[in-house]
Short mmCIF file of C-alpha atoms and ligand atoms in Angstrom, two decimals:
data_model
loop_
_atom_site.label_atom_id
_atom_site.label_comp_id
_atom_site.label_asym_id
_atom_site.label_seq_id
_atom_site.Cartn_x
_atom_site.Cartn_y
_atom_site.Cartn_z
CA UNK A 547 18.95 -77.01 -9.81
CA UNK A 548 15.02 -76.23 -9.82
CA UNK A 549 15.94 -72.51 -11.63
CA UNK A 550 16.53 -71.64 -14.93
CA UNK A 551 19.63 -69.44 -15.87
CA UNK A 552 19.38 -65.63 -17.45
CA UNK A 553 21.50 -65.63 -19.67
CA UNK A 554 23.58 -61.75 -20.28
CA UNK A 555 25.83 -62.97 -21.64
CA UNK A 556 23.68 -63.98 -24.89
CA UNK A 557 21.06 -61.09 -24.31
CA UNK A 558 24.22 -58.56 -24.10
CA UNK A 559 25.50 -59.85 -27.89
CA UNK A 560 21.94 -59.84 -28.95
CA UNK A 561 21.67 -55.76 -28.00
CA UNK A 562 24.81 -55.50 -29.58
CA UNK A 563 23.80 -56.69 -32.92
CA UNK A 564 20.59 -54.42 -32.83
CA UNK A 565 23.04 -51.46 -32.15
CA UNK A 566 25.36 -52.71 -34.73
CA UNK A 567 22.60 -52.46 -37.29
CA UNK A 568 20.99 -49.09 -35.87
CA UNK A 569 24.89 -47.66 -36.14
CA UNK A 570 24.79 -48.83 -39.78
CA UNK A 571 21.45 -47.56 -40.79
CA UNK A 572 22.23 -43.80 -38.87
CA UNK A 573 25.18 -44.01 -40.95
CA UNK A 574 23.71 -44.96 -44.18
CA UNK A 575 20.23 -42.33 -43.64
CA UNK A 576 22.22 -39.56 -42.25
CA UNK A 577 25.96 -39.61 -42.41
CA UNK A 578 26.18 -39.47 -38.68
CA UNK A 579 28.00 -42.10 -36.47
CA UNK A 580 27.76 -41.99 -32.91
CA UNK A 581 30.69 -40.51 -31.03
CA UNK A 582 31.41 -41.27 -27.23
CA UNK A 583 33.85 -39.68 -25.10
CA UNK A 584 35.14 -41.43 -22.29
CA UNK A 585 37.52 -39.32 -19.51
CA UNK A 586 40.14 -41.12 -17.80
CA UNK A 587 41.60 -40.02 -14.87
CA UNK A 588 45.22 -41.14 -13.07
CA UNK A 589 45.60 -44.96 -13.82
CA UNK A 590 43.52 -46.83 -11.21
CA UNK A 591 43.81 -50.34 -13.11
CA UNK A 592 40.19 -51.72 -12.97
CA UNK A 593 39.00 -48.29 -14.24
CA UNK A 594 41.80 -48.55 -17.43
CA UNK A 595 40.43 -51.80 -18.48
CA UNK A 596 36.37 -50.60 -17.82
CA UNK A 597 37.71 -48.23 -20.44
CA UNK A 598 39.20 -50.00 -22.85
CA UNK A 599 36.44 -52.46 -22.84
CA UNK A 600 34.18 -49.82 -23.35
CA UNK A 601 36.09 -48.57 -26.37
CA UNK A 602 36.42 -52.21 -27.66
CA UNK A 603 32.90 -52.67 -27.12
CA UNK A 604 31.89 -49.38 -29.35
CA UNK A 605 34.44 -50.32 -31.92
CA UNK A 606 32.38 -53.69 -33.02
CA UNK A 607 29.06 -51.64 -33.45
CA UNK A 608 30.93 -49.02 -35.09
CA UNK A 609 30.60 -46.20 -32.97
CA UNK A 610 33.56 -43.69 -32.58
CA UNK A 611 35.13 -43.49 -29.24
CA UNK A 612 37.72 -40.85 -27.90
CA UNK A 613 39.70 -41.79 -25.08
CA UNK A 614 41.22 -38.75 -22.94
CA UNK A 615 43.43 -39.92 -20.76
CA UNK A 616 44.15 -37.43 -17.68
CA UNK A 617 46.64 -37.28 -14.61
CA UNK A 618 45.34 -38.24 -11.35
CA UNK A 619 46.74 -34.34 -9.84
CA UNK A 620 44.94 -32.47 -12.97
CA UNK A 621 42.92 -29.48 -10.87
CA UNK A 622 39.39 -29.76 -10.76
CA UNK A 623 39.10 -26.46 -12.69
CA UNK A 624 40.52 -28.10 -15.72
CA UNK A 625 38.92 -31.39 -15.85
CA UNK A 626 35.64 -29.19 -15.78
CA UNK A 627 37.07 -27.15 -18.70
CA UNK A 628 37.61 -30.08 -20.48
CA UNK A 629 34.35 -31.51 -19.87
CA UNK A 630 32.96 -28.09 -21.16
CA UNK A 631 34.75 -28.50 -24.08
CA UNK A 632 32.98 -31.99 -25.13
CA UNK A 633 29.82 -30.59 -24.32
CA UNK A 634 29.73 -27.99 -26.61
CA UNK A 635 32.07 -30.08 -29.31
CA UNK A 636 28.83 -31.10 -31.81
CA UNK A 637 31.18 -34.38 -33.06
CA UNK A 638 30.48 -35.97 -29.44
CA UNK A 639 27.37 -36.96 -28.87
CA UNK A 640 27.63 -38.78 -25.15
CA UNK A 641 29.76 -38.21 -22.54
CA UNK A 642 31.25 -40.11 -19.83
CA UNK A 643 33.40 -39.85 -16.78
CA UNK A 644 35.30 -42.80 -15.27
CA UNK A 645 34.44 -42.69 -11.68
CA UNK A 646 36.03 -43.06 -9.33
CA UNK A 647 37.65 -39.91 -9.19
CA UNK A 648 40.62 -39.11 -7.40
CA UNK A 649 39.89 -37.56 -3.51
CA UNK A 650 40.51 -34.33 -4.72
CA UNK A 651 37.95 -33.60 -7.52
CA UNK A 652 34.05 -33.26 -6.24
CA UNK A 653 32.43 -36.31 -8.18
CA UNK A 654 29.08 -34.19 -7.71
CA UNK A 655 30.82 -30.67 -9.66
CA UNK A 656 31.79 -33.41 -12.57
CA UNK A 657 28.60 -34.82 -12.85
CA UNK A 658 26.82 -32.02 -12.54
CA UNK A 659 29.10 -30.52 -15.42
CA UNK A 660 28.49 -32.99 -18.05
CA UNK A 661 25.43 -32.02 -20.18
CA UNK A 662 22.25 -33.98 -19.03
CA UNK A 663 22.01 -34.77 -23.17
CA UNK A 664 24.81 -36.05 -23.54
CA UNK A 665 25.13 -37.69 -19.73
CA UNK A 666 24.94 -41.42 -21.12
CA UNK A 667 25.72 -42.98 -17.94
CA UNK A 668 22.42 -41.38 -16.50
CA UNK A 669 24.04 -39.79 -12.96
CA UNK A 670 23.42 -36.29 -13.83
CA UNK A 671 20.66 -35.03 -11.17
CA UNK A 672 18.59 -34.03 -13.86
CA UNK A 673 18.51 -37.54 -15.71
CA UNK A 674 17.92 -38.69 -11.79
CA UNK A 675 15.11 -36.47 -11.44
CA UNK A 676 13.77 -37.32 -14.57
CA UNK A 677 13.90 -41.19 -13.59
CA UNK A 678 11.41 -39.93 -10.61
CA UNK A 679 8.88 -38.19 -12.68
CA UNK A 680 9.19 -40.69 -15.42
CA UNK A 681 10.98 -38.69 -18.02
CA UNK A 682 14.55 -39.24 -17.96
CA UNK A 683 17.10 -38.32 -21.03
CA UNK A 684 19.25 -41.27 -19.69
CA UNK A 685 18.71 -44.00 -17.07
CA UNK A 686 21.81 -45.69 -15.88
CA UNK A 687 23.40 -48.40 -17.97
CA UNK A 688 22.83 -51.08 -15.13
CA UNK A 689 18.91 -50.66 -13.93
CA UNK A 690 18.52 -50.33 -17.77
CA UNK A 691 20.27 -53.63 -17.90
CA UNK A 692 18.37 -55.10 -15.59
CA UNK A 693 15.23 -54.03 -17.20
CA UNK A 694 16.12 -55.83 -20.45
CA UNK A 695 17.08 -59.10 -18.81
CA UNK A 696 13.68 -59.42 -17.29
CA UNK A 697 11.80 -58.07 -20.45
CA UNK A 698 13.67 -60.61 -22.88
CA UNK A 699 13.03 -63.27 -19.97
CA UNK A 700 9.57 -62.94 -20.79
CA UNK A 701 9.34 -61.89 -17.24
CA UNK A 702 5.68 -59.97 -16.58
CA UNK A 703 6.60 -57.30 -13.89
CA UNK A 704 3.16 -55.51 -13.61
CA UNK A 705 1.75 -55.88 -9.89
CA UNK A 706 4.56 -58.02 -8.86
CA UNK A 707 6.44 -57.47 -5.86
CA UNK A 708 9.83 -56.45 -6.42
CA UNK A 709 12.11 -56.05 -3.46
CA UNK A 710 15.92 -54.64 -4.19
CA UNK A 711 18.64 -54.96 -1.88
CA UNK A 712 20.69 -51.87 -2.06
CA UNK A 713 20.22 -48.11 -2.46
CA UNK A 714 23.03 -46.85 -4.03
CA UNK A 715 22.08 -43.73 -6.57
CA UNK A 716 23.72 -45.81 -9.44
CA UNK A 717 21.88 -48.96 -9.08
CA UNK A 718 19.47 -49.47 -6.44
CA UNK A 719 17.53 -46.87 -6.75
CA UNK A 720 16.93 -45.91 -10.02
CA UNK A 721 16.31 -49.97 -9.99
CA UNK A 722 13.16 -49.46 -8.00
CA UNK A 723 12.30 -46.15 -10.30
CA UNK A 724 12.00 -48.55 -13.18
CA UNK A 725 10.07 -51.05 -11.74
CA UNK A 726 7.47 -49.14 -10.38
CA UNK A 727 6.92 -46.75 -13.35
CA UNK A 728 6.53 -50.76 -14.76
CA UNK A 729 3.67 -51.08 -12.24
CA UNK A 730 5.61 -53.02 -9.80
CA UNK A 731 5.18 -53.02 -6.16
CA UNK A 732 8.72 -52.31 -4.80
CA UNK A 733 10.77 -52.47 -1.44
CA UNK A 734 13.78 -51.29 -1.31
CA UNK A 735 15.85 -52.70 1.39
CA UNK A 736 19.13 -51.35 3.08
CA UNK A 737 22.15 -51.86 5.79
CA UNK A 738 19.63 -50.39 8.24
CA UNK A 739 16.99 -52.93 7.09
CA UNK A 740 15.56 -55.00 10.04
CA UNK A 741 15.03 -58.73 9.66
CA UNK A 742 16.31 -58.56 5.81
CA UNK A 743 14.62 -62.37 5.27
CA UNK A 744 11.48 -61.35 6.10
CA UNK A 745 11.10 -58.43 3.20
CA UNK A 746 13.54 -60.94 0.69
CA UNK A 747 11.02 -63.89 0.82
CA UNK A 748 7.98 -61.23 -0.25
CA UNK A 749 9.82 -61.28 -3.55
CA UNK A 750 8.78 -62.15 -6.63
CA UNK A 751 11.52 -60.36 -8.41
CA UNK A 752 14.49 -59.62 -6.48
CA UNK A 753 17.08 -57.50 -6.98
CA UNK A 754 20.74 -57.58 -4.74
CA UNK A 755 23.69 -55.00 -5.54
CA UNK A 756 24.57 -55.23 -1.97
CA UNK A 757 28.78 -55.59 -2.70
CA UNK A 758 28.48 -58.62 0.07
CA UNK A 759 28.92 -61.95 -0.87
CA UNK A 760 26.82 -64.73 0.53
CA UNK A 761 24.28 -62.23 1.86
CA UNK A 762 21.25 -63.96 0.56
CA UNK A 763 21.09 -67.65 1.33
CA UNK A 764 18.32 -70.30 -0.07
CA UNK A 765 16.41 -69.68 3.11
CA UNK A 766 15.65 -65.83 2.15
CA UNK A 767 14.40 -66.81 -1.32
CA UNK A 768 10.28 -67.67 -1.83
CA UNK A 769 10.04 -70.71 -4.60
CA UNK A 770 9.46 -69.45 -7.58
CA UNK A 771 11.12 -65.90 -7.39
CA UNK A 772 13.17 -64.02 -10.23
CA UNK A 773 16.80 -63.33 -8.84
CA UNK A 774 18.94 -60.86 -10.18
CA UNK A 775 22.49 -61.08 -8.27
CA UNK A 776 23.86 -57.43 -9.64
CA UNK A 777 26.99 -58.01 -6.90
CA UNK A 778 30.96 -58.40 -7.81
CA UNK A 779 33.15 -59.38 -5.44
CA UNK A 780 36.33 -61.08 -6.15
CA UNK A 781 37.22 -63.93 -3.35
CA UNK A 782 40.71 -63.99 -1.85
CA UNK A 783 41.09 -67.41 -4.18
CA UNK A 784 40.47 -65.21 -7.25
CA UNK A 785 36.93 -66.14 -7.36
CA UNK A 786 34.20 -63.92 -8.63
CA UNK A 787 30.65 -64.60 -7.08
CA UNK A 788 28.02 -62.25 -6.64
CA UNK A 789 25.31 -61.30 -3.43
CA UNK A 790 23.79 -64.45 -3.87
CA UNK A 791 24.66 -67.78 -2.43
CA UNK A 792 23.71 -69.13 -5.73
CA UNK A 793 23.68 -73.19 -5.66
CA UNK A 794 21.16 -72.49 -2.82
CA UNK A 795 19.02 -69.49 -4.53
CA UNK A 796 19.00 -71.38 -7.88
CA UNK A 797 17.05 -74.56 -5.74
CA UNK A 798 14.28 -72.24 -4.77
CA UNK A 799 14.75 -69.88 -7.76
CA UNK A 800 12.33 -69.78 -11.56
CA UNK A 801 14.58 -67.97 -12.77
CA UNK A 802 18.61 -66.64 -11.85
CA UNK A 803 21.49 -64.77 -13.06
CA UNK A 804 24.90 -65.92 -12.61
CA UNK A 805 28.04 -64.36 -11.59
CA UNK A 806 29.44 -63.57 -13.86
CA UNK A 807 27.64 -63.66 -16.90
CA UNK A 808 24.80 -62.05 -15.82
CA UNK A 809 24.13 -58.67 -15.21
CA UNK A 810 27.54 -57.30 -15.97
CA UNK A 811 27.64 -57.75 -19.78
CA UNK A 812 24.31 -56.12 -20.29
CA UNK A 813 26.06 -52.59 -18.36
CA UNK A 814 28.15 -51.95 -21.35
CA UNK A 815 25.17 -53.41 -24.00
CA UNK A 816 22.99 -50.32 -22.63
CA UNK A 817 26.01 -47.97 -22.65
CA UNK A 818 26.30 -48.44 -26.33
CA UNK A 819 22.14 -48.36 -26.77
CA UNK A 820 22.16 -44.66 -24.85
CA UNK A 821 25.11 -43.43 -27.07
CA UNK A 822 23.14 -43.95 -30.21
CA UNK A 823 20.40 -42.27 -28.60
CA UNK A 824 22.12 -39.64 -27.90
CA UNK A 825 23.11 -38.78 -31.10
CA UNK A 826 19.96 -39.36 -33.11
CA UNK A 827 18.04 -37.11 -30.20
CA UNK A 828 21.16 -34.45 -30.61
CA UNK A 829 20.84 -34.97 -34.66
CA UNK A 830 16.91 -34.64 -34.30
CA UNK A 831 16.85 -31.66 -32.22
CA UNK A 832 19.32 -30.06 -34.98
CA UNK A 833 21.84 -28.90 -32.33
CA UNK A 834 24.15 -30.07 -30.08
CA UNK A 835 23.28 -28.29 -27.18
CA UNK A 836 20.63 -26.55 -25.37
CA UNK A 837 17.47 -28.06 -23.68
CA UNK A 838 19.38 -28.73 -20.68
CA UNK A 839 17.74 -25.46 -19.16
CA UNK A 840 14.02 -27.71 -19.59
CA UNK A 841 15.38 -30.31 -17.24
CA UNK A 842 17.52 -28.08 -14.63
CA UNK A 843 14.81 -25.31 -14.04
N1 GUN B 1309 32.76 -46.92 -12.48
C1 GUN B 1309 32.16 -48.09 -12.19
N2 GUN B 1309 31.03 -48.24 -12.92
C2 GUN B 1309 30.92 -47.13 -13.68
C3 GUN B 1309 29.96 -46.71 -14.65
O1 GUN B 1309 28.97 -47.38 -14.95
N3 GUN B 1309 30.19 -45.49 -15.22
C4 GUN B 1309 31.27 -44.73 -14.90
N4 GUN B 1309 31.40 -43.55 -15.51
N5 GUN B 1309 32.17 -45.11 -14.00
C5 GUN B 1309 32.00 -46.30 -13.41
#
């Protein structure tokens, strides 16, 4: 295997242990520990155990987590009221819902709800929009991820072709967003992409949260290129592999992250970096609430 491995697992502990010491220095200046409030709704397994590792996670950086645990029938008017209620509550500094959401509550109304300040996992249209003109409150916990991974990889990104497989809102593109407001040339490529190869082996740095396994094979890779395999998809044998066909990438590859160990642990390392910045923002600006106006217009 020609390509080294990125390792997120190692860079996720490391981001921990800076936010570990930033927790205990907030606490020791000010007297203010980060709160985060993560909703719950109905008891989808996979999103119960996101949530407790999230809590688990905040717990050994000593952040304070509050877990509200929901029924899957609660109306839509309520879970709004509730998310109301932690917005203007001046203990809890971020925010988060669960997703997904049962089929009966508008994801876009809950979002949209949650105070962009306090909107930690950076899907509130205003922290979107703000990604776009280059000012966002919060950018989401994996592009931020992703970010790090390359930066503590000692990977330059200025003028280098990036090309990202995938445009979902919570990944692929505020992915691209990043790199090009870091000077990066990017392409980002979709299910309506023509002759995906061709735009894959321009890469220098490329990105796949495509949710399909095996979809980029050794042949699609130039020599050299960054990989970052942001897919998770569990095999019928209980498996877990990512987007890439990684023995093959990793021959052509510099550089490659695995599956797992890769991208995933560095989602809930940036989760706990925008919480703390959340608070000290909220503790600088002396309130709670309020610019949110600046940023919706
Ligand atoms: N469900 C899957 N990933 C995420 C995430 O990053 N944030 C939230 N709120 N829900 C998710």
């Amino acid at each position: 295997m020609a390509a080294r491995l990125i390792d997120g697992k190692a860079i996720a502990a490391e981001i921990r242990r800076e936010v570990r010491l930033d927790v205990a220095a907030m606490d020791a200046q000010t007297g203010v520990v980060p709160c985060l409030a993560a909703i719950l709704i109905g008891n989808d397994p996979a999103s119960a155990t996101y949530v407790q590792n999230k809590a688990r996670a905040c717990k050994e950086v000593g952040i304070t987590s509050v877990r509200i645990d929901l029924p899957a029938d609660l109306p839509e008017a309520l879970l709004l009221q509730e998310i109301a209620r932690l917005n203007s509550d001046p203990a809890v500094h971020a925010i988060l819902v669960q997703l997904p959401l049962p089929p009966h509550i508008s994801e876009k109304r809950v979002l949209e709800t949650i105070l962009p300040e306090k909107d930690v996992d950076g899907f509130h249209p205003a922290n979107l929009g703000g990604l776009l003109v280059g000012k966002p409150l919060f950018v989401a916990s994996t592009p931020l991820g992703i970010l790090e991974l390359l930066n503590r990889s000692n990977v330059g990104i200025e003028g280098k072709h990036a090309v990202i497989v995938g445009w979902s809102v919570v990944v692929g593109k505020p992915t691209a967003f990043l790199l090009l407001q870091h000077h990066a040339t990017v392409t980002i490529c979709h299910i309506k992409t023509r002759d995906l190869a061709a735009h894959t082996r321009q890469a220098d740095i490329l990105v796949v949260a495509a949710g399909k396994p095996g979809l980029v094979t050794g042949s699609m890779v130039k020599e050299g290129a960054v990989v970052i395999d942001v897919g998770v998809n569990r095999l019928i044998d209980g498996r877990v592999v990512g987007d890439v066909d990684f023995p093959r990438v990793a021959e052509k590859a510099s550089l490659i992250t695995p599956v797992p160990g890769g991208v995933g642990p560095m989602t809930v390392a940036m989760l706990l970096r925008n919480t703390v910045d959340a608070c000290r923002r909220i503790r600088d600006a002396g309130c709670s609430q309020g610019a949110a106006g600046d940023y919706i217009g």
